[in-house]
Structures are given as structure tokens and as C-alpha cells.
Amino acid sequence: MELIGYSCSYIPVEILAATELRPYRLLHGEVNLSKQGEKLVRVDACPMVKSNLSYIMNNQDKFRALVGSTGCDMSRRMFDVVSELTDIPVYVINNPRTDRVQIFNDEIDWLIKQLEHLSGKKFSDDLIAQETEKWENAREHLRQIDEKRGANPSLVSTTNFHKAVMNYYQGNITDKIEITEEISNKPRVYLLGSAITYESNQILKLLEKELRIVGDYNCGLSRFLNIRIGDKTLNGIKDVYYNQPSCIFKRPNNKFFEFIQNEIKKLDCIGIVAWTLDYCDIYEYELQKIETAFNLPVLRIKSDFSFQNLSQLRTRIGAFAEMLCSKT
Amino acid sequence: MPISFASALISAFYFREMKDILTPRERFGLLVIDEKPDRCNIIPLITSHSAKVKGVKLKDYYTNGEIMARAQIAAIEEYGHDAISIFSEVGIIAEAMGSEFFYPEDDLPVLKSPILAQTNIDNINIPNPEKDKRLPVYLEAVEYAYQALGDKVPILAYVPAPFTTGMMLSDPNKFLIQTIKEPEYIKKVLEKSSQAAIEFCYHIIDAGGLPILVDPLASSSVISPKTYKEFALPYESAVIDFLHRYDLDVILHICGNTTPILDLLPETDADLISIDQVDLKTVLEKLSKRIRIIGNFDTSKLLFFSKENIANEVKNMVKLGMSAPKGYIASTGCEVPTHAPKENVKAFIKAAKEVGWYWD
Amino acid sequence: MFENLAPKKIDLKEWSRQFRSLDTDFINKFFYYKNNDWGRYLFPPAIFMVYGARQLKHLKLDNSLASLRVWGFSFNESERLFRAKQSGKKVIATMGDLGTVPIIVMAFPDCIPFYPDCTWWTPFFNESNVLLDRASEMGVPEASCFVRSALAAFDKKAYFPKPDLLFASTGASCDDYSCIMQMVGNLGYDIIWLEMPFRRHTAKYFVGDKYKTTNQGLEYPERFEDYLVTEYKKVWAKMVELTGINDLELLRENIKKTNRLRRLVENIKNLTYEVEIVPFPALEMMVIEFGNLYGYADFDEWLDICEMVYETIKERTRKGIGVLKPDAIPIAWVMPTADPILLNLVEDLGGRVVATEYVINQALAQIEEQGDPFNALARSFLNASLIGSTEERVRRITEKVEQGRVRGVIITNMLGASHCSMETRLIEKMLSKVPVLSLDVPSPLGITEQLKTRIAAFMETLR
């Protein structure tokens, strides 16, 4: 099945699926892909953007279309590069940073028109309802796994959870993944930051040797589980996607911090892992605030996917875990 | 010490005190546009004392521009005050105009042979600050300090005012007598001294320094208010007028007793008045609505008082000074004595910083 | 004054010497806010250098009276903003949109808009890392746009007064600055956020939206105008609340005044960039171009200055004289350089700037004077450089390259700045008909001999 790639948590996957293309979240992040991307953009571009760019260029024939948003400037411009260099139809919607719901709704309407034209199908109410049901069921299944992750003690590792959600992101929602349970009493931490990519499972594994990530606000992990669509209409979809827990790029972004505060409390976290990619403006600028906003110890990990100093990282994670244990 | 390293050290010094958000440059900049900075500027007159801080001989200090600048930088490092003061003594222009000075190894230059004892003022040229005597030393010091720290710290360069220079061109006693017996001749001398001061200021500005006018020999400790009004004030005013063409904020420093001429000082048009042996409260009442006030801790106390007493007095002084509507700089009334104990100078600055805050 | 002097670029000392010939009455003729007490600004570069602008010791500036006014006025801006507040005017910070919000602000009497964004030059003119270091202490990554100085400036409160209102435009623009603006909000400043939409041009596979074209030939979905109109009406409402005045005629009048300046600057640019002998240097031209954003906090005086600049350029052109050699190599400059000395350097090495893309297309375009003023502003803003595609952004440069009027292109980037990292390679490709030199502007005092050699070698290849 041909793919329809997309880049942002605000893009309703249900609408993409209505085209009968497989929605494929652009979540690649890997050192070789990133290096390839440097032929097309500068070295100081986000490594995930570089990786996604390379992936698209290497797999042009797989993508029937691409859908982006203005949530992240580099990501938006990535689509500009793709437009210049390929014939893949690209649709970038305005994802307002400020409270402009009208713009969002209009842009979703516009996107639907484009996708109807692309697919040659009319997106009827029934079709929308069907797709919504499908994807909502997929999310519900993964929510149940996520609940086990957040249970006390935690029953599911994020390392394994990540493997499960990858299917969702890659549009494979028919296969139901069963996850092996592993109880853990390791220090409970919350993961924030730049997206965890398909190729980043190793960092989760490294972290969870000493810690247990019981919750996250991450575009490559469980963030999409906040989408709960009860009203399976187009308006219902728009409403839920627009009003999902606020992204850090929103202005002002105090609601993001309020949401995280509540989540951390709910999940009994005693520490935070702030994972940022090099040149990820959206998160890098907020790190100092993250360190003070939640009254919890924060472990900062910065990466370009090269993972050159793994032993140093192991030591830091170990020390962080020890520190958290000594506080409990 | 390499200039870049000095700059980094000073950065570390200023920002280790968390409340000091502004650099001295920013702080002074706000003062002169009638804005309240984070705290009052603290600029004790640390001039030749800096040579002792650096551990160099005074003679080297006042004959070598780089050494002078490095000594000033060392003082900033040591004390963390708010300006560099390029200055050694008030004879510098007179020397460039022909007066001879004796240079002791470890003391400041002393007038040996005034030029007007040998010739008439008509035969004296306006000195070239780039070449004549020790004027280039000053300029080199200004340039060096500016390059090292000019982005963070204002570089103040003290320029002898015409009256003081006039006194150094002549035998001071004779000069004073001539103000009565040959006033027109003295005015010629003062006119030429004004031109010399202005020329020097041009070059100081181009080097990056802010000229400060010093006129210690015009204080009421030396001359009468009448003499001041006729022979000092107009020429101070002429230099200040010149500097105002450039929108520079001019500090006029007259040490000693200036109580009898307080009412005259605004006529100079100076923007900041640096005072010494005068009651601060009186000065604030008379002048502080129009002019910014600098001063006026008794420098002899830096030699003889204990740290605690210094701190107490400074705090009282600063609290009073900060009520000045136009603005206030915490300072000493005159130059910090060369041999003042460092702890005492530190006590001064620490005390001023403790109480000198405008911002919450 | 100075008309009999052969035009040239002179250094600080020469300017001091030249300034001496001006008498005090003449100097006192030039002042801002109609206040000739503290409002004078005609001073030689040395004065601003004394107060910290260290780079003036190394720059070479045009020797005309017009240039003296340009520099005195622009360097005086910080004091001017404080004086504005002291004298009872309202000072309004506008961030991010680069050119449109100030037009609304200035329609209200005694309201002075300014761009904290312009503090990005302060570290370079001061040859100082003070602001950049402070920004780092506050958590801004080192590899990011130099506009991070603005955050430090807000924190220090020593570069401009506390604004009475603060408008921050975000959306389809660079993320660095959006993050800086958020951090300013975190300091406790009350921000009124405005949304800038991404100007999505049409594609052959698009359907549905009706498209319009700006007066610079850029396509946009018609409804985007309405999005912007909503934002501009928000600005208007806030200004009405602040001032108690609500008169759209004032806005119409201000649009006309803005257009006068923009026309004037367009004429200045056209003349300077087209004539054989360069009449005015590139550094002054950059300052002039950026003056379009808000007139450096006294629009009327700035307009007067630009009129003098234009007269000077016309006179020099008439006489066939200028500041560079006739064989100076025409180059296009993409991205305003944070370090002004680079413009001096390129001219010293034989180049002349004949085309610029300084991320402020929206501040160069004329605004319609008929019809609804908010719609007119929206249509004008939709010309913005950074809200659309890279191709649209450099289109005018591409045209000049195609026409053979440009022999080389210089792009000045900043390491880590979001749009630089993504656009530069594309721009290089689009303009590849001529040699392209892409530089990362280093931090203040960071220009190495190696960098100078690269630029020199580039200029050699163009010869």
C-alpha cells in the first residue's frame, strides 16, 4: 500500500487514512540518514528533520503524498525542500501557535478537499466515522498497554511500549501487538522532549536499565493517546485534535507545563528525563525552565543520533538513578 | 595578562554577585539618561592607588600607558567598582605645554620649573596629545583599557581644567597674585589652557575615553569664590560647552572645600559634580535636582579608619546620596590614597553595594 | 555641508576631524521628538564609541552629512526610547513580524513602536558578548540566532524602557525567535500574541482555495488575509484601550506616510544599486533598509534623514562620483549580516552590493491606500520573506542573477538559526548560476584571518 507521510501530532490520522493510503508518521532519526540529509540542508538542521528528508528522498516511490504542519519551522521547511526536489504532492497546513481555532478548522477543511481530490474519493460522514472508529480502537488497545506502563509498580517498559506504538505510527493498526510484562520498581521517571524516533529504541533501553519511564509527552511515544474522539464526525475530530494537551510550541505555552505537572503527579514520578536533539529549538530553549518548573531532578540528554559517548551516558544515567533512589 | 583573559576575569567578577545584572557600562549609561539603574554606580577615585594594587612603581604607572591601564584593570579585578580612571596627576597638560616636572621613583610628579617663569604665554603652543610629553601615555592607557574592557566598563579620563593647568604653568603663588594684578594676562593663559584641554579631550574621545574635568586648584580651599567665578568657572564652562557639542555627560571634580561656591557650580553646566569636603546633605538640597552628585567619602578615612567604621559611614552616605533626584554616584571625595589598605577600599565598595539598590 | 568633499568612506578619527568643522548652531538643528534639549543626535561616531559601540573604531562610514545623520540617529535609538517614556509617550514593543504592526501603533499620537529584534546588532557594534552571555545564562542555546540578545536586553532593562504593550508575532517564522519571545513572557512581560500564517502558494494539484496575488507577485489563499485582519484588529483594539483614541483615519494617514518612506527607500536602493559608480556604501544602505520597519522610533525625523540621503545620492550620481571604484563587482547579499563589518570588508575587497534579501520584504512593499486599511496591511504583510517558500523569498535575486546583473552571491547565516539551516542549501542551488559564498557569521570579535581569506578568495573568483 502506498504511504501518506505526515509529520505532526495535530494532523488527524483518521483523515489521512480515509484516502486509503497508509498513514506513515515521519519519525526517522538515525545517524546515517541524518548525514545523508546534510547534502540537502545544512549540518545545523535538526537531525530528525535531516533523517526524515533522507528517508523521503530514498523512498520517493513509496510516498503518494506528504502532509506537514507549521508546528516546527524546520519541519515545515523540510517540505519546501521536498517540493523543490521531488514531484511528491505536499500539503502543509497552518497549525496555529496561538489560540486561532478558526485557522486550524479551515486548514483541516482545506486538507480534506485536497485529500479527496488526491484519492478521488468523497469523505462521507460514514467514512469519517469508520476511520475514526478504527483508529480510536487502535488507540484504546495501546492505552491499555500504556496504563500498565504507568501502573505502580510499572508493568510494561517504555522500550517495549515503543515497539508497539511504532506500528501505530507506521499505519499498521490491524496487527495487535502483545507486550511482555516486566514489573519494575526502578525510579519512576517522565520523559519529555524531542521525538523518540523509530531507530531510537536503544536509548530507551539504556535508560531503562536504571530507570523506568512510566509516562511521557513525546511525539514518538504516547502523546497520540491523548486523542480520544467520542464524536466521530469531522467536527469531533477537529475539536479533539485542536484541543489535545497543548504542545510546547504553543504561545503562550503555560498550558503545556500545567499538563505535564498534572501527569507527573498522577504517575508518581520522581524524576524527569529531558531528551533533546541537537538544534531542536522548541525544546532546547525550554530546558532551563523544565529544570525548575516541576521541582524534580532532571536528566538532560542531548543527541544527534550518533551515540558516540555511550559509556559516559551510561554513567550519567546510573548516577541519576542513584540520586533518585537516595531521595526515596 | 592578555586582554581577552582580563575581560573574561572581569566578567566572572561582576557576575558572581547574582544581583549585579548590569555591567558598569550599562549602569552608567542609564544614569546619564536619567534612568535609575539596578544600583548606584560606585566609582571611588582609584587612580595611583591602582599602581599599588598591581604592584608596579608609581613612576612606571604614570610614564607608561600600558602599565597604567593594566594597573587600572587590576584594580577593577580586585575591587569590582564601576569605572576605570585614567589619571595620575594634574600637571599633565602643563607639562606638555612646557612646565618641567620631577619624577620620583615611587611618588607622583612634582612641579620643578613652571614654563611661565621662562617665557610668555604667547610663545607657548597648544600641545599635540599624540606626541607631547606624557599626553600620549594617557591616550595609550585609554586605548588599552578600552580595548580590554570598554564593552563592560566606562573609561574615564581625567583632564586638568584650565585653572589648575594655569597654576601648573606658573608658580602657583605668583599666578594667584597675577589674577589681581594682571587679570587679562591670566585670562590669556587660561584661554590657552582651555584650548589645550579641549584638544586633549578630542583625542581622549577618539581613544574611547570619557573626559572628566578636574579642577582641584579651583577649590575654596585654595582660592576665593570671587576668584573662582572670574578665573575658573568661565574656563571650566568653556571646556564643558565643547564637550556638550558631543552630548557627553561631563563630570566636574573639585576636591577640597567647595561649600562657598556651591551656588556657582551649576553655572558651569556640568552634568555631574564630584564633591569632597562639603556636607552631602547641603549639596543634595542645593544641587541634586539639577545635577547628578558624586561623592564624597573622606579619603583620609580609607587610610586610618577600621573596615567597620568605613562600612557604616559609607552606608549612611550612600543612603543619603540615593535620594538625589537626578542621580548619584558613590565615590570618594578625592583620590584613594596610594597606600590605602586594600581591605578598606573593599569595605567601601562592599558597603555601597549592600545598600545602593534602586531595583527590587 | 560636506558637499565639497569627495565622497569616501572614512574612519572614526577622520569623522571626528570632519565634525569639528560644524558649528554648534548647525549641530543643534537636528533633533528628535521636536526636543532640542535632550533630543539632539548629530554626533560623530566617536561619541557612540565612547559609550560602548567599539566596532566604530574599525568601521569605515560614508563622509556625508546624510550618513552622519543616519548613524547618529540610529545609534541614539536606545536613549530615544527612554526619553520617549520619560516625556509621556507610550513605548510599544513589537516583535517578530518585521514591518506591519508598527504602522498601526504609529497611527496613535505619541505612541512609539520599536523592535527589540534590532538588538541583535548590539553585540557586534559593541564588540561584546555581554548580551549573548546573559542569554546563555538564561538557557538559550549557544548555536542559535543572535536575536537572543533581545532576551538579555529585556532581562537587563538597560537597552529600552519597559514597554507599555508588547506584541509578539509567531507562527510561520523562525523558531528561535518564537522561543525567545516565549522566554520574554516567562520573565513576566505581558505578551499579546499574534499569528502569522504560512503563505502557502498554490500547486497544480491543489483544489478549493481561491488565490490572490500580492503586489510583489506572491500567491496566497484569499482567506489568509482575513486571518491577518483579525490579528491587526486585535492590535488596534489594544491600542484603543491604551490611548482612548479610535480613529481609522489616523491609520489611513499613517499608511500614506509609511508608503512615502517605502517609496523613498525604494528610490534610494534603485539608484544606488543601478548606477555605475556606487554613491552610498552597503552598510549605510542596510541601516536605511531596516529603517522601514519603524523609523528607529521617530518616523518623521527618519523620513527627513532618508530624504537627505536621497538628495545626496542623486547629487553624487549627477556628478558621477561615489565611494567605490567603478569596477566594483556586483554581488547580491542574502540575509542581513549580524556583523556589520562584513559589509565593509566585502567592499574593501572590491565588491558592491546591488541586490539584497534582508528577510524584510514585507517592509519594502507599498501598502494600498484605498479600501479597508486592515486588509491593505494584511495584503502587504503577505509579502513577508520568511512566511513562504524559499523560492519566493529569493525570487527577486534569482531574477537579477538570470539577467546577469549579479556576478556573485553572499549568504550570511547564523549557526543554529532554524530557517538558515533549512534554506541555505536551497538558496545556493537556486542561485547557482553564479558563484555563491555561504558564511556563518561568528560571534563578536570572531572574524578570523581564515574567514577574511575565504571572502577575498571568493571576490577573486568573481573578478
mmCIF file of C-alpha atoms in Angstrom, chain B residues 190-343:
data_model
loop_
_atom_site.group_PDB
_atom_site.id
_atom_site.type_symbol
_atom_site.label_atom_id
_atom_site.label_comp_id
_atom_site.label_asym_id
_atom_site.label_seq_id
_atom_site.Cartn_x
_atom_site.Cartn_y
_atom_site.Cartn_z
ATOM 1 C CA LEU B 190 43.524 80.316 30.853
ATOM 2 C CA GLU B 191 42.322 80.727 27.301
ATOM 3 C CA LYS B 192 45.289 78.788 26.028
ATOM 4 C CA SER B 193 44.908 76.191 28.750
ATOM 5 C CA SER B 194 41.278 75.784 27.692
ATOM 6 C CA GLN B 195 42.330 75.173 24.129
ATOM 7 C CA ALA B 196 44.903 72.665 25.317
ATOM 8 C CA ALA B 197 42.302 70.894 27.438
ATOM 9 C CA ILE B 198 39.865 70.814 24.531
ATOM 10 C CA GLU B 199 42.495 69.431 22.197
ATOM 11 C CA PHE B 200 43.322 66.765 24.744
ATOM 12 C CA CYS B 201 39.631 65.928 25.113
ATOM 13 C CA TYR B 202 39.302 65.428 21.350
ATOM 14 C CA HIS B 203 41.960 62.790 21.451
ATOM 15 C CA ILE B 204 40.652 61.145 24.581
ATOM 16 C CA ILE B 205 37.282 60.807 22.912
ATOM 17 C CA ASP B 206 38.808 59.254 19.819
ATOM 18 C CA ALA B 207 40.669 56.805 22.047
ATOM 19 C CA GLY B 208 37.405 55.753 23.739
ATOM 20 C CA GLY B 209 37.564 57.683 26.982
ATOM 21 C CA LEU B 210 35.021 59.943 28.595
ATOM 22 C CA PRO B 211 36.802 63.158 29.611
ATOM 23 C CA ILE B 212 36.323 64.204 33.237
ATOM 24 C CA LEU B 213 37.303 67.697 34.214
ATOM 25 C CA VAL B 214 39.332 68.011 37.421
ATOM 26 C CA ASP B 215 39.998 71.380 38.959
ATOM 27 C CA PRO B 216 41.384 70.813 42.458
ATOM 28 C CA LEU B 217 43.252 74.097 42.492
ATOM 29 C CA ALA B 218 39.990 75.943 41.971
ATOM 30 C CA SER B 219 38.509 74.749 45.227
ATOM 31 C CA SER B 220 37.702 77.180 48.005
ATOM 32 C CA SER B 221 40.496 75.567 49.968
ATOM 33 C CA VAL B 222 42.817 77.407 47.541
ATOM 34 C CA ILE B 223 41.015 80.388 46.060
ATOM 35 C CA SER B 224 38.158 82.677 46.942
ATOM 36 C CA PRO B 225 34.733 82.299 45.391
ATOM 37 C CA LYS B 226 35.293 85.594 43.592
ATOM 38 C CA THR B 227 38.478 84.306 42.015
ATOM 39 C CA TYR B 228 36.728 81.085 41.166
ATOM 40 C CA LYS B 229 33.902 82.929 39.465
ATOM 41 C CA GLU B 230 36.152 85.055 37.335
ATOM 42 C CA PHE B 231 39.046 82.779 36.565
ATOM 43 C CA ALA B 232 37.995 79.179 36.942
ATOM 44 C CA LEU B 233 34.315 78.931 36.195
ATOM 45 C CA PRO B 234 34.262 80.505 32.718
ATOM 46 C CA TYR B 235 37.029 78.231 31.526
ATOM 47 C CA GLU B 236 35.584 75.117 33.079
ATOM 48 C CA SER B 237 32.409 76.154 31.335
ATOM 49 C CA ALA B 238 34.189 76.580 28.006
ATOM 50 C CA VAL B 239 35.538 73.041 28.109
ATOM 51 C CA ILE B 240 32.201 71.706 29.247
ATOM 52 C CA ASP B 241 30.471 73.558 26.425
ATOM 53 C CA PHE B 242 32.813 71.956 23.979
ATOM 54 C CA LEU B 243 32.072 68.515 25.398
ATOM 55 C CA HIS B 244 28.378 69.243 25.218
ATOM 56 C CA ARG B 245 28.684 69.661 21.482
ATOM 57 C CA TYR B 246 29.198 65.944 21.611
ATOM 58 C CA ASP B 247 26.366 65.271 24.012
ATOM 59 C CA LEU B 248 28.862 63.922 26.511
ATOM 60 C CA ASP B 249 27.875 63.932 30.128
ATOM 61 C CA VAL B 250 30.528 65.918 31.864
ATOM 62 C CA ILE B 251 31.812 65.275 35.337
ATOM 63 C CA LEU B 252 33.441 68.206 37.074
ATOM 64 C CA HIS B 253 35.571 67.204 40.029
ATOM 65 C CA ILE B 254 36.753 69.810 42.502
ATOM 66 C CA CYS B 255 38.200 68.361 45.637
ATOM 67 C CA GLY B 256 38.707 70.257 48.871
ATOM 68 C CA ASN B 257 36.107 72.605 50.278
ATOM 69 C CA THR B 258 33.580 73.753 47.699
ATOM 70 C CA THR B 259 30.881 74.908 50.102
ATOM 71 C CA PRO B 260 31.400 78.616 49.288
ATOM 72 C CA ILE B 261 30.979 78.014 45.559
ATOM 73 C CA LEU B 262 28.133 75.528 45.623
ATOM 74 C CA ASP B 263 25.707 78.047 44.198
ATOM 75 C CA LEU B 264 28.094 78.799 41.358
ATOM 76 C CA LEU B 265 28.698 75.231 40.283
ATOM 77 C CA PRO B 266 25.501 74.891 38.227
ATOM 78 C CA GLU B 267 26.741 77.766 36.051
ATOM 79 C CA THR B 268 29.497 75.535 34.761
ATOM 80 C CA ASP B 269 26.795 73.447 33.109
ATOM 81 C CA ALA B 270 28.446 70.268 34.301
ATOM 82 C CA ASP B 271 26.136 67.258 34.313
ATOM 83 C CA LEU B 272 27.729 65.609 37.319
ATOM 84 C CA ILE B 273 29.547 67.326 40.174
ATOM 85 C CA SER B 274 32.097 65.403 42.204
ATOM 86 C CA ILE B 275 32.444 66.853 45.689
ATOM 87 C CA ASP B 276 34.787 66.427 48.599
ATOM 88 C CA GLN B 277 34.835 68.419 51.821
ATOM 89 C CA VAL B 278 31.320 69.617 51.818
ATOM 90 C CA ASP B 279 28.229 68.468 53.610
ATOM 91 C CA LEU B 280 26.435 65.998 51.398
ATOM 92 C CA LYS B 281 23.027 66.965 52.719
ATOM 93 C CA THR B 282 23.649 70.589 51.794
ATOM 94 C CA VAL B 283 24.805 69.618 48.331
ATOM 95 C CA LEU B 284 21.727 67.482 47.814
ATOM 96 C CA GLU B 285 19.450 70.284 48.880
ATOM 97 C CA LYS B 286 21.087 72.853 46.643
ATOM 98 C CA LEU B 287 22.100 70.946 43.573
ATOM 99 C CA SER B 288 20.669 67.486 43.250
ATOM 100 C CA LYS B 289 17.503 68.441 41.407
ATOM 101 C CA ARG B 290 19.541 69.759 38.517
ATOM 102 C CA ILE B 291 22.865 67.977 38.682
ATOM 103 C CA ARG B 292 23.951 64.445 39.460
ATOM 104 C CA ILE B 293 26.093 64.198 42.561
ATOM 105 C CA ILE B 294 29.270 62.197 43.041
ATOM 106 C CA GLY B 295 30.976 61.695 46.352
ATOM 107 C CA ASN B 296 32.040 62.164 48.918
ATOM 108 C CA PHE B 297 33.674 59.833 51.362
ATOM 109 C CA ASP B 298 36.646 61.353 53.140
ATOM 110 C CA THR B 299 39.581 59.548 51.580
ATOM 111 C CA SER B 300 41.849 60.001 54.585
ATOM 112 C CA LYS B 301 39.500 57.652 56.412
ATOM 113 C CA LEU B 302 40.461 54.934 53.980
ATOM 114 C CA LEU B 303 43.930 55.123 55.449
ATOM 115 C CA PHE B 304 43.089 55.359 59.123
ATOM 116 C CA PHE B 305 39.627 54.032 59.805
ATOM 117 C CA SER B 306 38.676 50.475 60.525
ATOM 118 C CA LYS B 307 36.739 48.478 57.967
ATOM 119 C CA GLU B 308 33.687 48.515 60.163
ATOM 120 C CA ASN B 309 33.682 52.267 60.590
ATOM 121 C CA ILE B 310 34.246 52.745 56.902
ATOM 122 C CA ALA B 311 31.332 50.451 56.134
ATOM 123 C CA ASN B 312 29.000 52.275 58.495
ATOM 124 C CA GLU B 313 29.853 55.686 57.168
ATOM 125 C CA VAL B 314 29.626 54.587 53.568
ATOM 126 C CA LYS B 315 26.216 53.072 54.114
ATOM 127 C CA ASN B 316 24.909 56.273 55.635
ATOM 128 C CA MET B 317 26.446 58.300 52.866
ATOM 129 C CA VAL B 318 25.017 56.124 50.098
ATOM 130 C CA LYS B 319 21.545 56.002 51.620
ATOM 131 C CA LEU B 320 21.553 59.756 51.713
ATOM 132 C CA GLY B 321 23.074 60.132 48.269
ATOM 133 C CA MET B 322 20.497 57.864 46.678
ATOM 134 C CA SER B 323 17.790 60.361 47.486
ATOM 135 C CA ALA B 324 19.288 62.632 44.806
ATOM 136 C CA PRO B 325 16.547 63.006 42.213
ATOM 137 C CA LYS B 326 18.890 63.459 39.270
ATOM 138 C CA GLY B 327 21.152 60.589 40.256
ATOM 139 C CA TYR B 328 24.091 59.729 42.439
ATOM 140 C CA ILE B 329 27.453 58.008 42.183
ATOM 141 C CA ALA B 330 29.004 56.689 45.374
ATOM 142 C CA SER B 331 32.564 57.848 45.474
ATOM 143 C CA THR B 332 35.400 59.212 47.498
ATOM 144 C CA GLY B 333 35.845 62.955 47.829
ATOM 145 C CA CYS B 334 39.250 62.744 46.323
ATOM 146 C CA GLU B 335 41.714 60.144 45.129
ATOM 147 C CA VAL B 336 42.009 56.987 47.118
ATOM 148 C CA PRO B 337 45.383 57.269 48.863
ATOM 149 C CA THR B 338 48.075 55.340 47.092
ATOM 150 C CA HIS B 339 48.786 53.277 50.172
ATOM 151 C CA ALA B 340 45.257 52.753 51.352
ATOM 152 C CA PRO B 341 44.834 49.208 52.680
ATOM 153 C CA LYS B 342 43.009 47.068 50.151
ATOM 154 C CA GLU B 343 40.604 45.752 52.768
#
